[in-house]
PDB file of C-alpha atoms in Angstrom:
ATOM      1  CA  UNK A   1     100.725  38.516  53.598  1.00  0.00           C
ATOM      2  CA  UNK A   2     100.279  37.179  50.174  1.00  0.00           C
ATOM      3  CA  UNK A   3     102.075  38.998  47.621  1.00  0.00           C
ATOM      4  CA  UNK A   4      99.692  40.548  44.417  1.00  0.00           C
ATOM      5  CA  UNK A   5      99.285  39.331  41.712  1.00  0.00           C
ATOM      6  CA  UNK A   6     101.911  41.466  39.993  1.00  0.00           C
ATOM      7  CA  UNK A   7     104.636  41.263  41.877  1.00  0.00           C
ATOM      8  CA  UNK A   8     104.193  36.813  42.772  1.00  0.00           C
ATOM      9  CA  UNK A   9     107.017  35.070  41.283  1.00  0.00           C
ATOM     10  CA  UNK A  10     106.826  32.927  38.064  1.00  0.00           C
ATOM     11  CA  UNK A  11     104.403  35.537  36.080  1.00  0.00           C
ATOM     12  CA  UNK A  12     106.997  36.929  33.599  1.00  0.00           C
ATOM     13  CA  UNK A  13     104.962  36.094  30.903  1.00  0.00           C
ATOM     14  CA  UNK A  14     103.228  38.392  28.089  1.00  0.00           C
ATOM     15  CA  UNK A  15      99.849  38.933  29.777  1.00  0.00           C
ATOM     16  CA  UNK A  16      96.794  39.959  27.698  1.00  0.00           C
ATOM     17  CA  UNK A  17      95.451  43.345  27.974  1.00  0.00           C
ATOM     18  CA  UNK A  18      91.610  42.914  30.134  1.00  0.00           C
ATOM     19  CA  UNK A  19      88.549  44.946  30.632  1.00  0.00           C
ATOM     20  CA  UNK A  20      85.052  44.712  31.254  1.00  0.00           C
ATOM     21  CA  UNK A  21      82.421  46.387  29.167  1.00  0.00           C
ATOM     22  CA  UNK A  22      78.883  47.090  30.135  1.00  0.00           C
ATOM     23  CA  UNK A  23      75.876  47.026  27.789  1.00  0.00           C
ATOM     24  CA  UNK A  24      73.165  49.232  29.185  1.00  0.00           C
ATOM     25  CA  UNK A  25      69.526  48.978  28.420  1.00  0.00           C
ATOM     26  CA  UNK A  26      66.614  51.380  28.940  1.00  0.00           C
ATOM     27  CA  UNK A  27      62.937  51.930  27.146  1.00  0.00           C
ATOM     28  CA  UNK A  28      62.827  55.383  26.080  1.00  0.00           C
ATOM     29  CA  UNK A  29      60.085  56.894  23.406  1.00  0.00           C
ATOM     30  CA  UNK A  30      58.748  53.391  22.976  1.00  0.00           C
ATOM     31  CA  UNK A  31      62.024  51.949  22.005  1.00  0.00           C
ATOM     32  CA  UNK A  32      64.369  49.469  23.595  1.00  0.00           C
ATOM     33  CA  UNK A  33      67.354  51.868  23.770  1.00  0.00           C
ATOM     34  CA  UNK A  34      71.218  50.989  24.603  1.00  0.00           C
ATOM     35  CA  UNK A  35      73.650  53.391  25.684  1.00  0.00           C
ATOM     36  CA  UNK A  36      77.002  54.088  23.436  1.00  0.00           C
ATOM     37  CA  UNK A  37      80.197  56.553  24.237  1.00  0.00           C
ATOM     38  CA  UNK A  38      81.815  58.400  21.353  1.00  0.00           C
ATOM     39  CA  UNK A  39      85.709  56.672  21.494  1.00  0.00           C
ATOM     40  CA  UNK A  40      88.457  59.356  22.197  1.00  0.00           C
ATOM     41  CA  UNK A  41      90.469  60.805  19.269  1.00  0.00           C
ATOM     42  CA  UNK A  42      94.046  60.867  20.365  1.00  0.00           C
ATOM     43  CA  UNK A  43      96.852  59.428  18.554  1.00  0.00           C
ATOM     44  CA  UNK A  44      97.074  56.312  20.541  1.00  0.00           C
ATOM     45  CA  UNK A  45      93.081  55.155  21.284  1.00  0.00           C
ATOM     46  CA  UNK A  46      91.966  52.120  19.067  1.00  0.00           C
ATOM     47  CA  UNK A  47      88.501  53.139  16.822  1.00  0.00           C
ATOM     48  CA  UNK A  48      89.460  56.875  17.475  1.00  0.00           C
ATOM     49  CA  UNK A  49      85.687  58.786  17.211  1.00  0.00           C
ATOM     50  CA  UNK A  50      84.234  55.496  16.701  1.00  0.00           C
ATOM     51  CA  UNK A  51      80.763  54.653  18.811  1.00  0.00           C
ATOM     52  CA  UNK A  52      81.459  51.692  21.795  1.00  0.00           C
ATOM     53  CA  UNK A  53      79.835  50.545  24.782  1.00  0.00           C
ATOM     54  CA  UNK A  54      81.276  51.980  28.023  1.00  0.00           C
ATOM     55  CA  UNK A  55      83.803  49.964  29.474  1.00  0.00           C
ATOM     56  CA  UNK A  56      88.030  49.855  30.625  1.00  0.00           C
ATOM     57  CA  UNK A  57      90.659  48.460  32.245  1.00  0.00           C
ATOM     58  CA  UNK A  58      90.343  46.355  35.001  1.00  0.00           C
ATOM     59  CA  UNK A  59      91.857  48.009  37.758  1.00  0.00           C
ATOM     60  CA  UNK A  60      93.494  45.515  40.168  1.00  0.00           C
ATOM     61  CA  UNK A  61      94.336  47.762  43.031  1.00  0.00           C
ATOM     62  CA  UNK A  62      90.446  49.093  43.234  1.00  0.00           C
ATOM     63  CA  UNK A  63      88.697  46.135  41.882  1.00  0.00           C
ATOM     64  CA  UNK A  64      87.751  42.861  44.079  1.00  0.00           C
ATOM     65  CA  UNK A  65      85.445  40.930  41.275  1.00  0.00           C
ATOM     66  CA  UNK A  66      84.745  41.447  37.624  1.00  0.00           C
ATOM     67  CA  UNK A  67      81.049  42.590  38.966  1.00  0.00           C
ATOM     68  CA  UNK A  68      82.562  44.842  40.962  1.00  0.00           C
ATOM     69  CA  UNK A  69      84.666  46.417  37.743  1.00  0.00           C
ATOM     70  CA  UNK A  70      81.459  46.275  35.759  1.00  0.00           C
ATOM     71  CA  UNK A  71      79.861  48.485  39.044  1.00  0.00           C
ATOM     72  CA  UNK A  72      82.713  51.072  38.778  1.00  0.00           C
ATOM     73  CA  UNK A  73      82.677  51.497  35.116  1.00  0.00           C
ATOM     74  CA  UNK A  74      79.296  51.808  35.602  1.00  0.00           C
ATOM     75  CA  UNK A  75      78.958  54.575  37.914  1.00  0.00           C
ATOM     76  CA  UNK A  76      82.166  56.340  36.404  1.00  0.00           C
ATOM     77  CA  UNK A  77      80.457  56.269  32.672  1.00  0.00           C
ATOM     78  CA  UNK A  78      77.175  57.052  34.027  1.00  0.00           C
ATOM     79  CA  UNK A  79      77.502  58.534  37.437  1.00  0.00           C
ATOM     80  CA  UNK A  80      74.801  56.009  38.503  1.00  0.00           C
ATOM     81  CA  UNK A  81      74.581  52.081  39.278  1.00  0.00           C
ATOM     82  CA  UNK A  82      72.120  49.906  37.868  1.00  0.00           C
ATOM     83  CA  UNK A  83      69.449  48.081  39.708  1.00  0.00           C
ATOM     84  CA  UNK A  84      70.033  45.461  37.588  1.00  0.00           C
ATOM     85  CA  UNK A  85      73.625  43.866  36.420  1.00  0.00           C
ATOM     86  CA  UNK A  86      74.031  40.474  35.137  1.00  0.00           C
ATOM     87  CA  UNK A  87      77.157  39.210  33.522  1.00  0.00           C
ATOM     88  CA  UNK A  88      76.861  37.993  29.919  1.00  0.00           C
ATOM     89  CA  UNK A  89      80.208  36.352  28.828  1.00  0.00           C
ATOM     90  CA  UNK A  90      83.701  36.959  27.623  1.00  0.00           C
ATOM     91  CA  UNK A  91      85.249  38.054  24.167  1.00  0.00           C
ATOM     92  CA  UNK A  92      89.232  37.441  23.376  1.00  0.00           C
ATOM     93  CA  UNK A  93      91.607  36.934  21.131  1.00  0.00           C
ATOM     94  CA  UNK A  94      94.776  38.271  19.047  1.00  0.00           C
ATOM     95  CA  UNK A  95      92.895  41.184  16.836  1.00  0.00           C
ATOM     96  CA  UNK A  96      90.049  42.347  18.433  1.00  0.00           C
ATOM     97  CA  UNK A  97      92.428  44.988  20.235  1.00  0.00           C
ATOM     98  CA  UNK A  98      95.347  46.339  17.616  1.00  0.00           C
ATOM     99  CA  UNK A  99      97.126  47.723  20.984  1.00  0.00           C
ATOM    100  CA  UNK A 100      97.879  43.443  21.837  1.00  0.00           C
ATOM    101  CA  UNK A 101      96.182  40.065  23.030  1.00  0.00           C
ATOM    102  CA  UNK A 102      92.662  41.265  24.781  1.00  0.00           C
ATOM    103  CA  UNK A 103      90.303  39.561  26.394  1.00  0.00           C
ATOM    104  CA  UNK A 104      86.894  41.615  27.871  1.00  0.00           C
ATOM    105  CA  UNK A 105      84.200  40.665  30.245  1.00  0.00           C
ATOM    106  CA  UNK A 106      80.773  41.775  29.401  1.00  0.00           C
ATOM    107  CA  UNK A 107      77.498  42.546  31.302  1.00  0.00           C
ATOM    108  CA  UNK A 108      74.479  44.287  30.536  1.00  0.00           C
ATOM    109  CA  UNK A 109      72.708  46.441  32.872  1.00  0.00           C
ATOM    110  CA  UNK A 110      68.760  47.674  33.003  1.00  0.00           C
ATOM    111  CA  UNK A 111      67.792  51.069  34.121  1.00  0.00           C
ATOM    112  CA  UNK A 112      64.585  53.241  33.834  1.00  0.00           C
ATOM    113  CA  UNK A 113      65.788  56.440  31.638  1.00  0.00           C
ATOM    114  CA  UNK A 114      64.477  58.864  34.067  1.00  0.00           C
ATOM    115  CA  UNK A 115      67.630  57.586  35.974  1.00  0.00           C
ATOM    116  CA  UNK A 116      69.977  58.434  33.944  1.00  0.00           C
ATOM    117  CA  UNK A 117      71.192  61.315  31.492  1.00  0.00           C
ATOM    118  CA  UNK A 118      74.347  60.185  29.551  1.00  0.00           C
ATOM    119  CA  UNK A 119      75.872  63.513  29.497  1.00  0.00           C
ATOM    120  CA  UNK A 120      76.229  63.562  33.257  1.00  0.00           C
ATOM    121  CA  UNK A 121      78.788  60.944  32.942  1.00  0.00           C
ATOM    122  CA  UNK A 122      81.993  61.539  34.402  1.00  0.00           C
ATOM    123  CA  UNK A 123      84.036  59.582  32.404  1.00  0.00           C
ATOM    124  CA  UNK A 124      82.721  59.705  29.115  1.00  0.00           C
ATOM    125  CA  UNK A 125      83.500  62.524  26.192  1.00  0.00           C
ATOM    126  CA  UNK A 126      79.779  61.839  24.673  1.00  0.00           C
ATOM    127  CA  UNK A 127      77.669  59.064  25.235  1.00  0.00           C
ATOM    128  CA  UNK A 128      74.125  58.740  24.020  1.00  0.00           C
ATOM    129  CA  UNK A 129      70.917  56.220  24.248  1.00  0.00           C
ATOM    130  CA  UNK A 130      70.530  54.562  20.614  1.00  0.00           C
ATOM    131  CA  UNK A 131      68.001  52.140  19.359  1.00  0.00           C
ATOM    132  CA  UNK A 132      69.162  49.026  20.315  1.00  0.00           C
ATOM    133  CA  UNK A 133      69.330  47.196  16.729  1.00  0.00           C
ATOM    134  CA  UNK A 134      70.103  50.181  14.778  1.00  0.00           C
ATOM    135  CA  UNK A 135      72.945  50.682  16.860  1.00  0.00           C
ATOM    136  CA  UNK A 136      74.098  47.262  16.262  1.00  0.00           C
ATOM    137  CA  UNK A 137      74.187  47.827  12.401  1.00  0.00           C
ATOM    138  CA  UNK A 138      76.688  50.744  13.749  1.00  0.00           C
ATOM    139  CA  UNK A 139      80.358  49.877  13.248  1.00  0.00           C
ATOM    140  CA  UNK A 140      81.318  49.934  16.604  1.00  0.00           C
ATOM    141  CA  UNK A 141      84.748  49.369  17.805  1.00  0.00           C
ATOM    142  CA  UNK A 142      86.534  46.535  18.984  1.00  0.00           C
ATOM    143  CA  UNK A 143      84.001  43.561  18.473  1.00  0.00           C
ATOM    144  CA  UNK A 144      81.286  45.745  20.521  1.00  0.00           C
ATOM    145  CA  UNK A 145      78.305  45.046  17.964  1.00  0.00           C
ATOM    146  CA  UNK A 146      79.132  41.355  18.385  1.00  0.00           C
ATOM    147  CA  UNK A 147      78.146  41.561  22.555  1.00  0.00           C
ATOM    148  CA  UNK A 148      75.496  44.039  21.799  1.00  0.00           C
ATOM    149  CA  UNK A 149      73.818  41.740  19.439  1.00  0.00           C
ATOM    150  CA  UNK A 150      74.740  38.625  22.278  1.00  0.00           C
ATOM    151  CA  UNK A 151      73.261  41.366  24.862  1.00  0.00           C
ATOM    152  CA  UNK A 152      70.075  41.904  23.045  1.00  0.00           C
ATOM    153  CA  UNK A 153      69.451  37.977  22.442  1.00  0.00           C
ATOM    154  CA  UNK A 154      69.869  37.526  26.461  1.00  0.00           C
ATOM    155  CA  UNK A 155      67.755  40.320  27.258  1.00  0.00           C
ATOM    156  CA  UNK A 156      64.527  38.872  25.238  1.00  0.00           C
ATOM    157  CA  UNK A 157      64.676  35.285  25.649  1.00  0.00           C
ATOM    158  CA  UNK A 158      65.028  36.047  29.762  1.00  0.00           C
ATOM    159  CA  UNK A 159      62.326  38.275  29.127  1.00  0.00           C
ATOM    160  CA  UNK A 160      60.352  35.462  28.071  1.00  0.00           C
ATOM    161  CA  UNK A 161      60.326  33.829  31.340  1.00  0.00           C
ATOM    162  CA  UNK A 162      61.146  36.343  33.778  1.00  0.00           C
ATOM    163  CA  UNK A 163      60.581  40.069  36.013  1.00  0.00           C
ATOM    164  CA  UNK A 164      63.340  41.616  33.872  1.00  0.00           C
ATOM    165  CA  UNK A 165      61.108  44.317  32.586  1.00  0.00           C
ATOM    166  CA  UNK A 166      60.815  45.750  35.672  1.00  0.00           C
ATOM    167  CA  UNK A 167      64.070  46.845  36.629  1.00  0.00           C
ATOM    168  CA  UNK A 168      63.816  49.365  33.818  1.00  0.00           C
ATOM    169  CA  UNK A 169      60.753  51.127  35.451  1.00  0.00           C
ATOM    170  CA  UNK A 170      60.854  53.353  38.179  1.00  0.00           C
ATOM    171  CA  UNK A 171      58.791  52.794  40.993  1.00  0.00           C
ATOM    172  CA  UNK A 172      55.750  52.846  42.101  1.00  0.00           C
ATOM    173  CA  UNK A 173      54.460  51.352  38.112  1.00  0.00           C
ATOM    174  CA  UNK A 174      51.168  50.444  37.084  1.00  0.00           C
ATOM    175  CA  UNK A 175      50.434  46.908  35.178  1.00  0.00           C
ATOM    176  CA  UNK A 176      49.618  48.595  32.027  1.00  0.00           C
ATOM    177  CA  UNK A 177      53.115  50.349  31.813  1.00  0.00           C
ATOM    178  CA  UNK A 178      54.759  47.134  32.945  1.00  0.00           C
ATOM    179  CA  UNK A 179      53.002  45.105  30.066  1.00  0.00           C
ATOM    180  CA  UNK A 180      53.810  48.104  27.639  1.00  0.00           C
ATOM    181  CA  UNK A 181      57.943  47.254  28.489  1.00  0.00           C
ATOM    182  CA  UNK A 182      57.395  43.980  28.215  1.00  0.00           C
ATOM    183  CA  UNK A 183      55.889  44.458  24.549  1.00  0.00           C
ATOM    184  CA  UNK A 184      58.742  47.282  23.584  1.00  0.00           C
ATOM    185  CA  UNK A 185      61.531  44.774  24.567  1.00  0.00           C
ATOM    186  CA  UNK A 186      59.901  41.652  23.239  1.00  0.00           C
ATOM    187  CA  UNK A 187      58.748  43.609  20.509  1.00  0.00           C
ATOM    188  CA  UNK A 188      55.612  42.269  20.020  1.00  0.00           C
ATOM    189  CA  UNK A 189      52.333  42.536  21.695  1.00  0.00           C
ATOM    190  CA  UNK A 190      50.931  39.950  24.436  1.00  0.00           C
ATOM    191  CA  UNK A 191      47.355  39.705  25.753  1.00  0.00           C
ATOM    192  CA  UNK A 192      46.090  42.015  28.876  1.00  0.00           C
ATOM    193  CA  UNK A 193      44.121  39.493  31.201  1.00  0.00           C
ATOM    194  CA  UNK A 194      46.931  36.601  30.458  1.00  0.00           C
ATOM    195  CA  UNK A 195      49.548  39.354  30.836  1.00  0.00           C
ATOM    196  CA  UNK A 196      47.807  40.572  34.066  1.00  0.00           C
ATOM    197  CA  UNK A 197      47.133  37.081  35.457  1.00  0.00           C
ATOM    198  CA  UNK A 198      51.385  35.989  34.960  1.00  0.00           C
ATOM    199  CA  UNK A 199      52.469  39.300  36.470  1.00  0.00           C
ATOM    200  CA  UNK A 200      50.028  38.711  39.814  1.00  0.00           C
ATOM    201  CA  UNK A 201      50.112  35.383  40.583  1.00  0.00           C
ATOM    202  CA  UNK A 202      54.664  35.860  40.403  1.00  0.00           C
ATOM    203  CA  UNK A 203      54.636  37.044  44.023  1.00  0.00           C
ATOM    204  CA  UNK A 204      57.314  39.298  42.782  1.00  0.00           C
ATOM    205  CA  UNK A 205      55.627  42.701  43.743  1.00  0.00           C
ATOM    206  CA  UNK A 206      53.674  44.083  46.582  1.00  0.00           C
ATOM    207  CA  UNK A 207      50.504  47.197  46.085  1.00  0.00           C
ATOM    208  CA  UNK A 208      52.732  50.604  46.571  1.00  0.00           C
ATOM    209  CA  UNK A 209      49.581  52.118  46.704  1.00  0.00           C
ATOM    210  CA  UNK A 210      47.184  54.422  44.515  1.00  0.00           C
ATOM    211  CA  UNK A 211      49.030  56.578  41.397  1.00  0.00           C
ATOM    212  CA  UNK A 212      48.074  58.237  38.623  1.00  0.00           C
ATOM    213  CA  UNK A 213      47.678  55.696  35.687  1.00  0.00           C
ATOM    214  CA  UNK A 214      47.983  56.789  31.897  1.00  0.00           C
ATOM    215  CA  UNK A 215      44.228  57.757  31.320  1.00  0.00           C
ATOM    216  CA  UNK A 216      45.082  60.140  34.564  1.00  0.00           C
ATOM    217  CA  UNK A 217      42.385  57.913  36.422  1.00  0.00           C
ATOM    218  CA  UNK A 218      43.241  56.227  39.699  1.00  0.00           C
ATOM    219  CA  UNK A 219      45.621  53.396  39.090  1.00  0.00           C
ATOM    220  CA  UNK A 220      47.174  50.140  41.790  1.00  0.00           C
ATOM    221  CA  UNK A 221      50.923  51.296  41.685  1.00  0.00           C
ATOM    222  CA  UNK A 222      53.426  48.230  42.176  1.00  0.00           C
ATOM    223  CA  UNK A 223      56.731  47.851  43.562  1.00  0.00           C
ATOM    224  CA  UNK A 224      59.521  45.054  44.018  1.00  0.00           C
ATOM    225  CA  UNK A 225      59.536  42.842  46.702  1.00  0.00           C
ATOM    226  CA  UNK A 226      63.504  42.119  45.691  1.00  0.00           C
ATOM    227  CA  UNK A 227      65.536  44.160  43.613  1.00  0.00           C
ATOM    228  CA  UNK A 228      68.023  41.539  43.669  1.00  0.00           C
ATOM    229  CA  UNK A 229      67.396  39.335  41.495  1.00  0.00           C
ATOM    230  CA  UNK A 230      64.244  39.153  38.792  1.00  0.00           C
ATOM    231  CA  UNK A 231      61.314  36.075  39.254  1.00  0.00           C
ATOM    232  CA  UNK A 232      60.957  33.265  37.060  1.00  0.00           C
ATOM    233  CA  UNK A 233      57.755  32.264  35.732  1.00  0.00           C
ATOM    234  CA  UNK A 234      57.052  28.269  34.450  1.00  0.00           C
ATOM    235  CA  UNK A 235      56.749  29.194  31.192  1.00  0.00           C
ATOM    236  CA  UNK A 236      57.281  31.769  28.560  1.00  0.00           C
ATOM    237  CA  UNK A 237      54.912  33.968  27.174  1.00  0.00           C
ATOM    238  CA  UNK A 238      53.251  31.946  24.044  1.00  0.00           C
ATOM    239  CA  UNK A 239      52.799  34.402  20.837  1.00  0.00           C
ATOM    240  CA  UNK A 240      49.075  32.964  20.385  1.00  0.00           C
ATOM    241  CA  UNK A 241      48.478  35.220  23.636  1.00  0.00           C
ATOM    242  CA  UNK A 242      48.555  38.532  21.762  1.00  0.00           C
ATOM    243  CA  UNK A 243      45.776  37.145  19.307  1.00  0.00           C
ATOM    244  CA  UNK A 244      43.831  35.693  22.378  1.00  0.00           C
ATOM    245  CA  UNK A 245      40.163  37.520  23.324  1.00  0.00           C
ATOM    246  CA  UNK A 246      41.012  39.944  25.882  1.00  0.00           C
ATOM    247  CA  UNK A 247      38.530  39.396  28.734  1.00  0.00           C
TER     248      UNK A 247
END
């Protein structure tokens, strides 16, 4: 049987310290919102009280992959698991950890926020949903407002082109509250029959049958066809839609 890691010959050698970190993302009160945990205050945490994205130590007795560290992290800051996780790259060096040498793997994560209340968390002291660019002007710790802002930048140029917006809707969702994400992460408006045209002729959902839409009228509820992975579209949404006659 091969031996592990730690105990293989020829590894007695400093070894950087490694984690992963997880940026989640939700739409809450018409904001794109990211979740943050309060650092611990004892004598030997880094950025003691400072804000952070949830994260730790890769654990290499429990954990197979780096997605499947970014999964348990997850559920043990959250007490959930995202339907969406998508790795977004990797940090290191000398000072970004005064404890030694650390490198940390990033993802970000989308969720509706009906899934998920921070406090629940089993793992966390406090943890709260923040707007997403205010709480990059934050001064997180470790070099978290650096992956944030990398997180943020991923999130809306995929949006551009893809079904992301979705995954942070619970289903069954209406058009109109699926072209609403779209504008809250985007941040910017895009036009209804261009906007409904893209999202039917993706092939990425299937009619969930009648709900209740916003106006409380009768509405065509929608639901994935994969929660996998999101659709790709041939091109991105063009600004001059939002200004376009809505017919």
């Amino acid at each position: 049987m091969k031996p592990s890691p730690k105990k293989q010959a020829g590894l007695n050698f400093p070894r950087p310290l490694v984690t992963v970190d997880v940026v989640i993302f939700t739409v809450l009160e018409d904001a794109l919102k990211v979740m943050l945990v309060r650092r611990p205050n004892g004598p030997d945490d880094p950025f003691p009280g400072r804000w952070a994205l949830p994260g730790g130590f890769i654990d290499v007795d429990k954990d197979a992959s780096l997605h499947g560290c970014a999964l348990r992290k997850l559920r043990e800051k959250t007490g959930v698991a995202a339907p969406y996780l998508e790795q977004l790259g990797s940090w290191g060096g000398a000072h970004r950890d005064p404890r030694g040498w650390s490198a940390t793997h990033a993802f970000f994560a989308l969720m509706p926020a009906q899934d998920l209340l921070p406090e629940k968390g089993v793992d966390a002291p406090q943890a709260e949903w923040m707007d997403a660019m205010a709480a990059g002007r934050k001064r997180l710790a470790f070099d978290h407002a650096e992956i944030l802002a990398s997180a943020i930048a991923r999130l809306r140029s995929k949006v551009e082109y893809t079904s992301l917006p979705a995954f942070l809707l619970n289903e069954p969702f209406t058009l109109p509250q699926l072209q609403h994400t779209y504008e809250v992460v985007l941040g910017r408006a895009v036009d209804k029959s261009a906007f409904r045209k893209r999202m039917l002729d993706g092939g990425f959902m299937e009619e969930a049958g009648t709900v209740e839409g916003a106006s409380g009228r009768p509405a065509m509820g929608y639901r994935l066809r994969d929660r996998s992975q999101a659709a790709l579209f041939p091109r991105t949404f063009s600004p001059r839609d939002a200004e376009a006659p809505d017919t």
